[in-house]
Amino acid sequence: MQENIFPIKHTLLQQLDKEKLNGHKGIVLWMFGLSGSGKTTIARALENELYSKGIHTKLLDGDNLRAGITNNLTFSIEDRVENIRRASEVSKLFMENGNVVICSLVSPTKDIRKQAQEIIGKGFREVFVNAPFEVCAERDVKGLYKKALAGEIKNFTGLDSPFEGSENPFIELRTHEKDLETCKNELLEIVLKEIQL
Ligand code: ADP
């Protein structure tokens, strides 16, 4: 905490007040996985479904954040940590406002995700969007794998920058084994239970 900064707490409406207004709890679904594993695709499908059920959501996508609030950051380890710190703080704000926050960020290491969990607190739910490197490289949605394998991109996750899976995520979605609809529905079912007041 910086000197001479005094955050107000006591006069603010609390998360529970916002949750009561919205009719459901606020949580953060922290979707992580390799580029091309399916985070954005599932996040969008889930958000549409939740929206149609009257649930308040906010989708935070790593690429979109990198176009704005984190646009001064690189893909070095230090900057990845800062990237996650800012995304976590923003997620927390939306969660405290009673939203189901769907965060879609590579967040490649256990340490990085631990940092997110520590910032966000008890509303944090880790969603491992899991597909093997070879499958993601085959999909190559953004053409990044081709460039990375040709040496044109440095610090590429899963290649010359580490990626660690999770042994005990809140939920794991194996997108090379189940189709989008199945993955989305599995997540939806568990989220609807989690956000009940
Ligand atoms: P990421 O956001 O993780 O980088 P994207 O969602 O942009 O990944 O891309 C994932 C790609 O994989 C899309 O082309 C999508 O159609 C495809 N895909 C195949 N199976 C699935 C699945 N079960 N869930 C999500 N995406 C899938």
Short mmCIF file of C-alpha atoms and ligand atoms in Angstrom, two decimals:
data_model
loop_
_atom_site.label_atom_id
_atom_site.label_comp_id
_atom_site.label_asym_id
_atom_site.label_seq_id
_atom_site.Cartn_x
_atom_site.Cartn_y
_atom_site.Cartn_z
CA MET A 1 0.00 0.00 0.00
CA GLN A 2 1.37 3.39 -0.93
CA GLU A 3 1.78 6.16 1.59
CA ASN A 4 -1.02 8.75 1.97
CA ILE A 5 -3.61 6.55 0.23
CA PHE A 6 -6.74 5.78 2.26
CA PRO A 7 -9.17 3.51 0.40
CA ILE A 8 -12.77 3.97 1.59
CA LYS A 9 -14.54 0.83 2.67
CA HIS A 10 -17.26 1.46 5.25
CA THR A 11 -19.55 3.66 3.14
CA LEU A 12 -19.47 1.46 0.05
CA LEU A 13 -22.19 -0.97 -0.91
CA GLN A 14 -20.65 -4.40 -0.52
CA GLN A 15 -20.47 -7.30 -2.95
CA LEU A 16 -23.39 -8.99 -1.20
CA ASP A 17 -25.58 -5.92 -1.81
CA LYS A 18 -24.79 -6.07 -5.52
CA GLU A 19 -25.36 -9.80 -5.60
CA LYS A 20 -28.79 -9.41 -4.01
CA LEU A 21 -29.65 -6.78 -6.62
CA ASN A 22 -28.49 -9.06 -9.44
CA GLY A 23 -30.05 -12.19 -7.97
CA HIS A 24 -26.85 -14.22 -8.15
CA LYS A 25 -23.33 -14.33 -6.80
CA GLY A 26 -20.30 -12.74 -8.42
CA ILE A 27 -17.39 -15.04 -9.27
CA VAL A 28 -14.40 -15.05 -11.58
CA LEU A 29 -14.00 -17.93 -14.02
CA TRP A 30 -10.30 -17.86 -14.73
CA MET A 31 -10.04 -19.66 -18.08
CA PHE A 32 -6.46 -20.53 -18.89
CA GLY A 33 -4.71 -22.67 -21.45
CA LEU A 34 -2.52 -22.60 -24.53
CA SER A 35 -3.25 -20.21 -27.37
CA GLY A 36 -5.87 -21.93 -29.51
CA SER A 37 -7.04 -24.27 -26.75
CA GLY A 38 -10.54 -22.77 -26.93
CA LYS A 39 -10.71 -20.19 -24.13
CA THR A 40 -12.23 -17.37 -26.17
CA THR A 41 -14.62 -19.61 -28.06
CA ILE A 42 -16.01 -21.19 -24.88
CA ALA A 43 -16.01 -17.87 -23.02
CA ARG A 44 -18.14 -16.22 -25.70
CA ALA A 45 -20.56 -19.13 -25.91
CA LEU A 46 -20.88 -19.20 -22.13
CA GLU A 47 -21.40 -15.47 -21.87
CA ASN A 48 -24.20 -15.53 -24.45
CA GLU A 49 -25.90 -18.36 -22.62
CA LEU A 50 -25.62 -16.63 -19.23
CA TYR A 51 -26.86 -13.36 -20.73
CA SER A 52 -29.93 -15.09 -22.11
CA LYS A 53 -30.65 -16.32 -18.57
CA GLY A 54 -30.50 -12.77 -17.19
CA ILE A 55 -27.13 -13.22 -15.50
CA HIS A 56 -24.80 -10.26 -15.26
CA THR A 57 -21.48 -11.03 -16.93
CA LYS A 58 -18.24 -9.43 -17.99
CA LEU A 59 -15.92 -11.05 -20.48
CA LEU A 60 -12.26 -10.08 -20.17
CA ASP A 61 -10.15 -11.39 -23.01
CA GLY A 62 -6.36 -11.28 -22.84
CA ASP A 63 -5.97 -9.98 -26.39
CA ASN A 64 -8.51 -7.22 -25.80
CA LEU A 65 -6.86 -6.21 -22.54
CA ARG A 66 -3.51 -6.10 -24.32
CA ALA A 67 -5.03 -3.58 -26.73
CA GLY A 68 -5.80 -1.27 -23.80
CA ILE A 69 -5.08 -1.55 -20.11
CA THR A 70 -2.00 -3.73 -20.62
CA ASN A 71 -0.85 -2.34 -23.96
CA ASN A 72 2.58 -1.37 -22.63
CA LEU A 73 3.48 -4.95 -21.68
CA THR A 74 5.54 -7.56 -23.53
CA PHE A 75 5.49 -11.35 -23.18
CA SER A 76 8.54 -11.51 -20.89
CA ILE A 77 7.96 -13.33 -17.60
CA GLU A 78 7.95 -10.04 -15.63
CA ASP A 79 5.43 -8.45 -17.97
CA ARG A 80 3.25 -11.56 -17.97
CA VAL A 81 3.10 -11.27 -14.19
CA GLU A 82 2.09 -7.61 -14.45
CA ASN A 83 -0.43 -8.48 -17.16
CA ILE A 84 -2.10 -10.97 -14.84
CA ARG A 85 -1.97 -8.59 -11.88
CA ARG A 86 -3.88 -5.93 -13.79
CA ALA A 87 -6.36 -8.43 -15.23
CA SER A 88 -6.93 -9.84 -11.73
CA GLU A 89 -7.56 -6.41 -10.23
CA VAL A 90 -10.03 -5.55 -13.00
CA SER A 91 -11.74 -8.94 -12.60
CA LYS A 92 -12.07 -8.34 -8.90
CA LEU A 93 -13.78 -5.00 -9.46
CA PHE A 94 -16.37 -6.58 -11.71
CA MET A 95 -16.84 -9.52 -9.35
CA GLU A 96 -17.40 -7.14 -6.44
CA ASN A 97 -20.07 -5.55 -8.58
CA GLY A 98 -21.87 -8.90 -8.63
CA ASN A 99 -20.87 -10.07 -12.10
CA VAL A 100 -19.88 -13.47 -13.38
CA VAL A 101 -16.49 -12.51 -14.79
CA ILE A 102 -15.19 -14.73 -17.56
CA CYS A 103 -11.50 -14.19 -17.92
CA SER A 104 -9.72 -15.63 -20.91
CA LEU A 105 -5.95 -15.41 -20.50
CA VAL A 106 -3.16 -17.87 -21.28
CA SER A 107 -1.80 -17.42 -17.69
CA PRO A 108 0.79 -20.12 -18.26
CA THR A 109 2.34 -20.85 -14.87
CA LYS A 110 1.08 -22.01 -11.51
CA ASP A 111 2.70 -19.00 -9.86
CA ILE A 112 0.92 -16.59 -12.14
CA ARG A 113 -2.45 -18.22 -11.43
CA LYS A 114 -1.71 -18.28 -7.71
CA GLN A 115 -1.13 -14.55 -7.93
CA ALA A 116 -4.52 -14.12 -9.62
CA GLN A 117 -6.16 -16.26 -6.96
CA GLU A 118 -4.58 -14.23 -4.18
CA ILE A 119 -5.79 -10.95 -5.64
CA ILE A 120 -9.31 -12.16 -6.46
CA GLY A 121 -9.85 -14.20 -3.30
CA LYS A 122 -12.60 -16.69 -2.63
CA GLY A 123 -14.53 -15.99 -5.83
CA PHE A 124 -11.68 -17.33 -7.96
CA ARG A 125 -12.48 -20.46 -10.03
CA GLU A 126 -9.74 -21.96 -12.16
CA VAL A 127 -10.96 -23.34 -15.49
CA PHE A 128 -8.32 -25.33 -17.36
CA VAL A 129 -9.04 -25.24 -21.08
CA ASN A 130 -6.89 -28.13 -22.08
CA ALA A 131 -5.74 -29.22 -25.52
CA PRO A 132 -2.28 -30.57 -26.38
CA PHE A 133 0.26 -28.28 -28.03
CA GLU A 134 0.07 -30.31 -31.27
CA VAL A 135 -3.71 -29.87 -31.48
CA CYS A 136 -3.46 -26.11 -30.86
CA ALA A 137 -0.67 -25.88 -33.44
CA GLU A 138 -2.82 -27.77 -35.92
CA ARG A 139 -5.78 -25.43 -35.29
CA ASP A 140 -3.47 -22.39 -35.47
CA VAL A 141 -6.44 -20.02 -35.23
CA LYS A 142 -4.33 -16.85 -35.42
CA GLY A 143 -1.42 -18.20 -37.45
CA LEU A 144 0.85 -17.74 -34.43
CA TYR A 145 2.09 -21.35 -34.21
CA LYS A 146 3.34 -21.24 -37.79
CA LYS A 147 5.27 -18.06 -37.03
CA ALA A 148 6.55 -19.32 -33.66
CA LEU A 149 7.71 -22.64 -35.10
CA ALA A 150 9.52 -20.68 -37.82
CA GLY A 151 11.27 -18.69 -35.08
CA GLU A 152 9.50 -15.45 -35.92
CA ILE A 153 7.88 -15.08 -32.46
CA LYS A 154 9.90 -15.20 -29.27
CA ASN A 155 8.60 -16.28 -25.83
CA PHE A 156 5.80 -18.35 -27.33
CA THR A 157 3.88 -20.30 -24.67
CA GLY A 158 4.45 -24.04 -24.88
CA LEU A 159 7.45 -23.59 -27.16
CA ASP A 160 10.17 -21.34 -25.74
CA SER A 161 8.12 -20.04 -22.83
CA PRO A 162 6.81 -22.43 -20.15
CA PHE A 163 3.28 -23.74 -19.80
CA GLU A 164 2.15 -25.59 -16.68
CA GLY A 165 -1.20 -27.30 -16.46
CA SER A 166 -3.22 -27.65 -13.29
CA GLU A 167 -3.71 -30.85 -11.29
CA ASN A 168 -6.75 -29.66 -9.37
CA PRO A 169 -8.66 -27.04 -11.35
CA PHE A 170 -12.24 -26.13 -10.53
CA ILE A 171 -13.06 -27.72 -13.89
CA GLU A 172 -11.02 -29.03 -16.82
CA LEU A 173 -12.39 -28.81 -20.35
CA ARG A 174 -10.55 -31.12 -22.76
CA THR A 175 -11.41 -29.44 -26.02
CA HIS A 176 -9.70 -32.04 -28.21
CA GLU A 177 -12.00 -34.73 -26.78
CA LYS A 178 -15.32 -32.91 -26.42
CA ASP A 179 -17.01 -30.47 -28.78
CA LEU A 180 -17.74 -26.83 -27.98
CA GLU A 181 -21.37 -27.42 -27.04
CA THR A 182 -20.45 -30.14 -24.54
CA CYS A 183 -17.64 -28.08 -22.98
CA LYS A 184 -19.87 -25.01 -22.70
CA ASN A 185 -22.73 -26.98 -21.15
CA GLU A 186 -20.45 -28.68 -18.60
CA LEU A 187 -19.18 -25.29 -17.51
CA LEU A 188 -22.63 -23.69 -17.57
CA GLU A 189 -24.11 -26.38 -15.32
CA ILE A 190 -21.45 -25.97 -12.67
CA VAL A 191 -21.50 -22.14 -12.86
CA LEU A 192 -25.26 -21.98 -12.38
CA LYS A 193 -24.87 -23.97 -9.16
CA GLU A 194 -21.96 -21.84 -7.96
CA ILE A 195 -23.72 -18.51 -8.34
CA GLN A 196 -26.89 -19.39 -6.47
CA LEU A 197 -27.46 -17.03 -3.57
P1 ADP B 1 -7.86 -19.37 -27.37
O1 ADP B 1 -8.81 -18.30 -26.96
O2 ADP B 1 -7.63 -20.38 -26.29
O3 ADP B 1 -6.59 -18.85 -27.95
P2 ADP B 1 -9.73 -19.80 -29.50
O4 ADP B 1 -11.04 -19.92 -28.79
O5 ADP B 1 -9.41 -18.49 -30.16
O6 ADP B 1 -8.55 -20.23 -28.52
O7 ADP B 1 -9.62 -20.93 -30.62
C1 ADP B 1 -9.97 -22.27 -30.38
C2 ADP B 1 -10.26 -22.98 -31.70
O8 ADP B 1 -10.54 -24.34 -31.44
C3 ADP B 1 -11.47 -22.41 -32.43
O9 ADP B 1 -11.21 -22.42 -33.83
C4 ADP B 1 -12.57 -23.41 -32.10
O10 ADP B 1 -13.55 -23.48 -33.09
C5 ADP B 1 -11.79 -24.72 -32.02
N1 ADP B 1 -12.38 -25.74 -31.14
C6 ADP B 1 -12.49 -27.05 -31.45
N2 ADP B 1 -13.07 -27.74 -30.46
C7 ADP B 1 -13.35 -26.85 -29.49
C8 ADP B 1 -13.96 -26.96 -28.20
N3 ADP B 1 -14.41 -28.12 -27.73
N4 ADP B 1 -14.06 -25.85 -27.46
C9 ADP B 1 -13.60 -24.65 -27.91
N5 ADP B 1 -13.02 -24.48 -29.12
C10 ADP B 1 -12.90 -25.57 -29.92
#
